[in-house]
């Protein structure tokens, strides 16, 4: 199986991506204007830019050098290359942290969540999304290089252990996003795993379609049907909103790892 070139996977553009960003952004409305928000990992920078447009002071971090370079070239978002399990920021540096489709890629997801808790201020908010439910594992997860899918209980426990109270832990994406994943993304990812986009006109057409604003808007309108089924504890995605409880003892950072945020 071929691994995808950075920045080309379907989780980073298209209607599903835009739909998920809207879910995260809706939850960040609870933060005050001017709040410092870390996007971990920043990816192509779409979420960080929209946070900035909403009046937040957005920062980014990503393990991929390509991500940091892309964001630096295409936006004014301060961004660094770094390990999410060893965030190069002082304790209590941020009012909020966002993490979209990231934890499932990490060998040490618990360590990353502990770091999120450490850099959040008291009463700071984390908004995270991950793929949900091991029973929904497919070839797409293999293609995306996922390590795991989460149940609501598993994800909640990670954040509670990092000193956050759980304000929301909800499945999303049933039935429309799940249908899209099964009938469109799964066949596409199987094809992409076997062929390069450059040599496959059909995959090139799909990539162009995923960046069409009109088409993305139409598909996202269909995704809105999922709201009617939100009471069902099932779906391909899981949203968690956690709030930092009180003050917790945190491990000190060495001087060369501490970044001041002015």
Short mmCIF file of C-alpha atoms in Angstrom, two decimals:
data_model
loop_
_atom_site.label_atom_id
_atom_site.label_comp_id
_atom_site.label_asym_id
_atom_site.label_seq_id
_atom_site.Cartn_x
_atom_site.Cartn_y
_atom_site.Cartn_z
CA UNK A 1 0.00 0.00 0.00
CA UNK A 2 1.29 3.44 -0.90
CA UNK A 3 1.30 6.17 1.69
CA UNK A 4 -0.10 9.51 0.61
CA UNK A 5 1.98 12.63 -0.05
CA UNK A 6 1.53 15.21 2.69
CA UNK A 7 -1.38 17.59 2.14
CA UNK A 8 -3.20 15.47 -0.44
CA UNK A 9 -5.28 13.14 1.71
CA UNK A 10 -9.02 13.64 1.64
CA UNK A 11 -9.15 14.42 5.37
CA UNK A 12 -7.49 17.77 4.58
CA UNK A 13 -9.98 19.14 2.03
CA UNK A 14 -13.44 18.51 0.60
CA UNK A 15 -16.97 18.54 2.04
CA UNK A 16 -16.30 16.19 4.94
CA UNK A 17 -13.32 18.28 6.01
CA UNK A 18 -15.30 21.51 5.76
CA UNK A 19 -18.18 19.99 7.70
CA UNK A 20 -15.83 18.90 10.51
CA UNK A 21 -14.19 22.33 10.66
CA UNK A 22 -17.61 23.91 11.12
CA UNK A 23 -18.29 21.56 14.05
CA UNK A 24 -15.04 22.59 15.75
CA UNK A 25 -15.54 26.29 15.07
CA UNK A 26 -19.05 26.22 16.53
CA UNK A 27 -17.63 24.93 19.80
CA UNK A 28 -14.92 27.61 19.95
CA UNK A 29 -17.60 30.28 20.23
CA UNK A 30 -17.50 29.72 24.00
CA UNK A 31 -14.02 31.34 24.07
CA UNK A 32 -13.70 35.08 24.62
CA UNK A 33 -12.62 37.47 21.87
CA UNK A 34 -8.85 37.70 21.68
CA UNK A 35 -8.35 34.28 23.29
CA UNK A 36 -5.07 32.52 22.52
CA UNK A 37 -5.84 29.30 20.71
CA UNK A 38 -3.37 26.60 19.68
CA UNK A 39 -4.26 24.43 16.70
CA UNK A 40 -2.54 21.07 17.17
CA UNK A 41 -1.81 19.89 14.50
CA UNK A 42 -2.19 22.79 12.11
CA UNK A 43 -2.09 20.86 8.80
CA UNK A 44 -2.90 23.13 5.86
CA UNK A 45 -3.85 25.91 8.27
CA UNK A 46 -7.53 26.25 7.36
CA UNK A 47 -8.79 25.97 10.94
CA UNK A 48 -6.15 28.31 12.36
CA UNK A 49 -6.94 30.93 9.74
CA UNK A 50 -10.66 30.78 10.50
CA UNK A 51 -9.95 31.06 14.21
CA UNK A 52 -7.93 34.18 13.44
CA UNK A 53 -10.75 35.58 11.31
CA UNK A 54 -13.09 35.16 14.30
CA UNK A 55 -10.94 37.38 16.46
CA UNK A 56 -8.83 34.76 18.25
CA UNK A 57 -5.04 34.86 18.51
CA UNK A 58 -4.29 31.64 16.67
CA UNK A 59 -1.05 29.67 16.87
CA UNK A 60 -0.10 26.43 15.15
CA UNK A 61 2.13 23.44 15.71
CA UNK A 62 2.68 20.39 13.54
CA UNK A 63 5.13 17.52 13.43
CA UNK A 64 5.43 17.94 9.65
CA UNK A 65 7.91 20.51 8.39
CA UNK A 66 5.82 20.76 5.21
CA UNK A 67 2.83 21.89 7.27
CA UNK A 68 4.72 24.64 9.07
CA UNK A 69 6.28 25.84 5.82
CA UNK A 70 2.91 25.88 4.04
CA UNK A 71 1.22 27.86 6.82
CA UNK A 72 4.11 30.32 7.09
CA UNK A 73 4.02 30.96 3.34
CA UNK A 74 0.24 31.30 3.08
CA UNK A 75 -0.87 33.02 6.28
CA UNK A 76 0.21 35.20 9.18
CA UNK A 77 -0.34 32.39 11.72
CA UNK A 78 2.68 31.85 14.02
CA UNK A 79 3.57 28.19 13.64
CA UNK A 80 6.32 25.88 14.87
CA UNK A 81 7.44 22.34 14.10
CA UNK A 82 7.10 20.20 17.19
CA UNK A 83 6.05 17.02 18.93
CA UNK A 84 2.53 17.07 20.38
CA UNK A 85 3.71 14.87 23.24
CA UNK A 86 6.33 17.49 24.18
CA UNK A 87 4.75 20.84 23.36
CA UNK A 88 7.36 23.63 23.35
CA UNK A 89 5.17 26.08 25.28
CA UNK A 90 5.00 27.21 28.89
CA UNK A 91 2.38 25.90 31.27
CA UNK A 92 -0.99 27.64 30.99
CA UNK A 93 -0.11 29.45 27.75
CA UNK A 94 -3.45 29.10 25.95
CA UNK A 95 -7.12 29.82 26.50
CA UNK A 96 -8.03 27.13 24.01
CA UNK A 97 -6.61 24.20 22.06
CA UNK A 98 -8.11 22.61 18.96
CA UNK A 99 -7.12 19.19 17.67
CA UNK A 100 -8.86 17.90 14.56
CA UNK A 101 -8.27 14.30 13.42
CA UNK A 102 -4.84 14.14 15.06
CA UNK A 103 -4.80 11.95 18.17
CA UNK A 104 -5.59 8.80 16.19
CA UNK A 105 -2.27 9.16 14.35
CA UNK A 106 -0.11 9.24 17.48
CA UNK A 107 1.55 6.30 19.18
CA UNK A 108 1.30 8.18 22.48
CA UNK A 109 -2.10 9.83 22.35
CA UNK A 110 -2.30 9.94 26.16
CA UNK A 111 0.95 11.91 26.29
CA UNK A 112 -0.38 14.43 23.79
CA UNK A 113 -3.58 14.93 25.78
CA UNK A 114 -1.54 15.41 28.96
CA UNK A 115 0.40 18.15 27.17
CA UNK A 116 -2.81 19.79 26.01
CA UNK A 117 -3.95 19.88 29.61
CA UNK A 118 -0.63 21.35 30.72
CA UNK A 119 -0.63 24.27 28.26
CA UNK A 120 -4.28 25.19 28.88
CA UNK A 121 -5.06 27.97 31.32
CA UNK A 122 -7.45 27.37 34.17
CA UNK A 123 -10.94 27.11 32.64
CA UNK A 124 -9.33 26.82 29.21
CA UNK A 125 -11.19 24.78 26.60
CA UNK A 126 -10.04 21.99 24.28
CA UNK A 127 -12.10 21.01 21.24
CA UNK A 128 -11.03 17.75 19.62
CA UNK A 129 -12.38 15.47 16.91
CA UNK A 130 -11.30 11.89 16.21
CA UNK A 131 -12.60 8.96 14.16
CA UNK A 132 -15.06 6.92 16.18
CA UNK A 133 -15.73 3.26 16.90
CA UNK A 134 -13.43 0.36 16.14
CA UNK A 135 -16.34 -1.42 14.46
CA UNK A 136 -16.16 1.16 11.64
CA UNK A 137 -12.49 0.47 10.85
CA UNK A 138 -11.94 0.23 7.09
CA UNK A 139 -9.26 0.40 4.43
CA UNK A 140 -9.54 4.20 4.69
CA UNK A 141 -8.11 4.03 8.22
CA UNK A 142 -5.19 2.00 6.89
CA UNK A 143 -4.66 4.52 4.12
CA UNK A 144 -4.76 7.47 6.53
CA UNK A 145 -2.29 5.64 8.78
CA UNK A 146 -4.60 5.70 11.77
CA UNK A 147 -3.50 3.91 14.93
CA UNK A 148 -6.98 3.61 16.41
CA UNK A 149 -10.63 4.67 16.50
CA UNK A 150 -12.21 5.79 19.77
CA UNK A 151 -15.32 5.12 21.76
CA UNK A 152 -16.84 8.03 23.67
CA UNK A 153 -15.72 6.46 26.95
CA UNK A 154 -12.13 5.94 25.80
CA UNK A 155 -11.68 9.52 24.59
CA UNK A 156 -13.35 10.99 27.66
CA UNK A 157 -11.05 9.01 29.95
CA UNK A 158 -7.96 10.37 28.19
CA UNK A 159 -9.02 13.95 28.82
CA UNK A 160 -10.21 13.36 32.38
CA UNK A 161 -6.79 11.90 33.19
CA UNK A 162 -5.25 15.14 31.90
CA UNK A 163 -7.32 17.25 34.32
CA UNK A 164 -10.18 18.27 32.04
CA UNK A 165 -13.86 17.98 32.79
CA UNK A 166 -15.92 16.73 29.85
CA UNK A 167 -18.51 19.25 28.70
CA UNK A 168 -19.46 17.34 25.56
CA UNK A 169 -18.60 13.98 24.04
CA UNK A 170 -20.82 13.28 21.07
CA UNK A 171 -20.78 11.08 18.01
CA UNK A 172 -21.47 12.81 14.71
CA UNK A 173 -21.90 11.88 11.05
CA UNK A 174 -24.80 9.41 11.06
CA UNK A 175 -26.25 8.60 8.61
CA UNK A 176 -25.13 10.96 5.81
CA UNK A 177 -21.41 11.35 6.51
CA UNK A 178 -21.14 7.61 7.13
CA UNK A 179 -22.81 6.96 3.79
CA UNK A 180 -20.39 9.38 2.09
CA UNK A 181 -17.44 7.65 3.77
CA UNK A 182 -18.63 4.21 2.67
CA UNK A 183 -19.81 4.89 -0.87
CA UNK A 184 -17.30 7.56 -1.92
CA UNK A 185 -14.24 7.92 0.30
CA UNK A 186 -13.59 4.22 0.83
CA UNK A 187 -13.47 3.28 -2.89
CA UNK A 188 -11.43 6.41 -3.62
CA UNK A 189 -8.90 5.62 -0.91
CA UNK A 190 -8.54 2.03 -2.08
CA UNK A 191 -7.78 3.37 -5.54
CA UNK A 192 -5.37 5.97 -4.19
CA UNK A 193 -3.55 3.29 -2.19
CA UNK A 194 -2.85 1.38 -5.40
CA UNK A 195 -2.17 4.25 -7.80
CA UNK A 196 -0.59 7.68 -7.80
CA UNK A 197 -2.83 10.70 -8.32
CA UNK A 198 -0.47 12.00 -11.00
CA UNK A 199 -1.01 8.92 -13.15
CA UNK A 200 -4.76 8.53 -12.64
CA UNK A 201 -7.12 10.99 -14.42
CA UNK A 202 -10.08 9.81 -12.33
CA UNK A 203 -8.29 10.62 -9.07
CA UNK A 204 -7.24 13.99 -10.46
CA UNK A 205 -10.88 14.74 -11.23
CA UNK A 206 -11.91 13.77 -7.70
CA UNK A 207 -9.23 16.05 -6.25
CA UNK A 208 -10.50 18.98 -8.31
CA UNK A 209 -14.09 18.25 -7.34
CA UNK A 210 -13.14 18.24 -3.65
CA UNK A 211 -12.00 21.85 -4.01
CA UNK A 212 -15.11 23.04 -5.85
CA UNK A 213 -16.96 25.46 -3.56
CA UNK A 214 -20.31 24.79 -5.21
CA UNK A 215 -20.02 21.03 -4.97
CA UNK A 216 -18.72 21.17 -1.40
CA UNK A 217 -21.69 23.35 -0.43
CA UNK A 218 -24.18 20.91 -1.96
CA UNK A 219 -22.71 17.88 -0.20
CA UNK A 220 -22.48 19.75 3.11
CA UNK A 221 -26.16 20.62 2.80
CA UNK A 222 -26.86 16.89 2.65
CA UNK A 223 -24.71 16.36 5.74
CA UNK A 224 -27.04 18.69 7.66
CA UNK A 225 -29.56 15.83 7.76
CA UNK A 226 -27.36 14.20 10.41
CA UNK A 227 -28.55 16.82 12.91
CA UNK A 228 -31.92 15.07 13.02
CA UNK A 229 -30.22 11.87 14.21
CA UNK A 230 -27.87 13.42 16.77
CA UNK A 231 -29.62 11.61 19.63
CA UNK A 232 -28.31 8.26 18.32
CA UNK A 233 -25.00 7.32 20.04
CA UNK A 234 -23.34 6.25 16.82
CA UNK A 235 -21.36 7.78 13.98
CA UNK A 236 -18.00 7.81 12.18
CA UNK A 237 -16.79 10.88 14.09
CA UNK A 238 -16.48 11.85 17.72
CA UNK A 239 -16.41 15.40 19.11
CA UNK A 240 -15.08 16.15 22.58
CA UNK A 241 -15.14 19.47 24.43
CA UNK A 242 -13.16 19.55 27.65
CA UNK A 243 -12.49 22.31 30.17
CA UNK A 244 -9.37 22.59 32.32
CA UNK A 245 -10.12 22.01 36.00
CA UNK A 246 -8.30 24.12 38.56
CA UNK A 247 -4.54 24.04 38.83
CA UNK A 248 -2.63 20.82 38.31
CA UNK A 249 0.96 20.06 39.03
CA UNK A 250 2.81 19.90 35.73
CA UNK A 251 6.30 18.88 34.83
CA UNK A 252 8.71 21.80 34.34
CA UNK A 253 10.11 22.56 30.92
CA UNK A 254 13.79 23.06 30.26
CA UNK A 255 14.67 26.63 29.36
CA UNK A 256 15.43 25.78 25.73
CA UNK A 257 11.95 24.29 25.27
CA UNK A 258 9.96 27.22 26.61
CA UNK A 259 8.41 29.55 24.08
CA UNK A 260 7.12 32.94 25.18
CA UNK A 261 3.89 34.06 23.55
CA UNK A 262 3.69 37.81 23.32
#
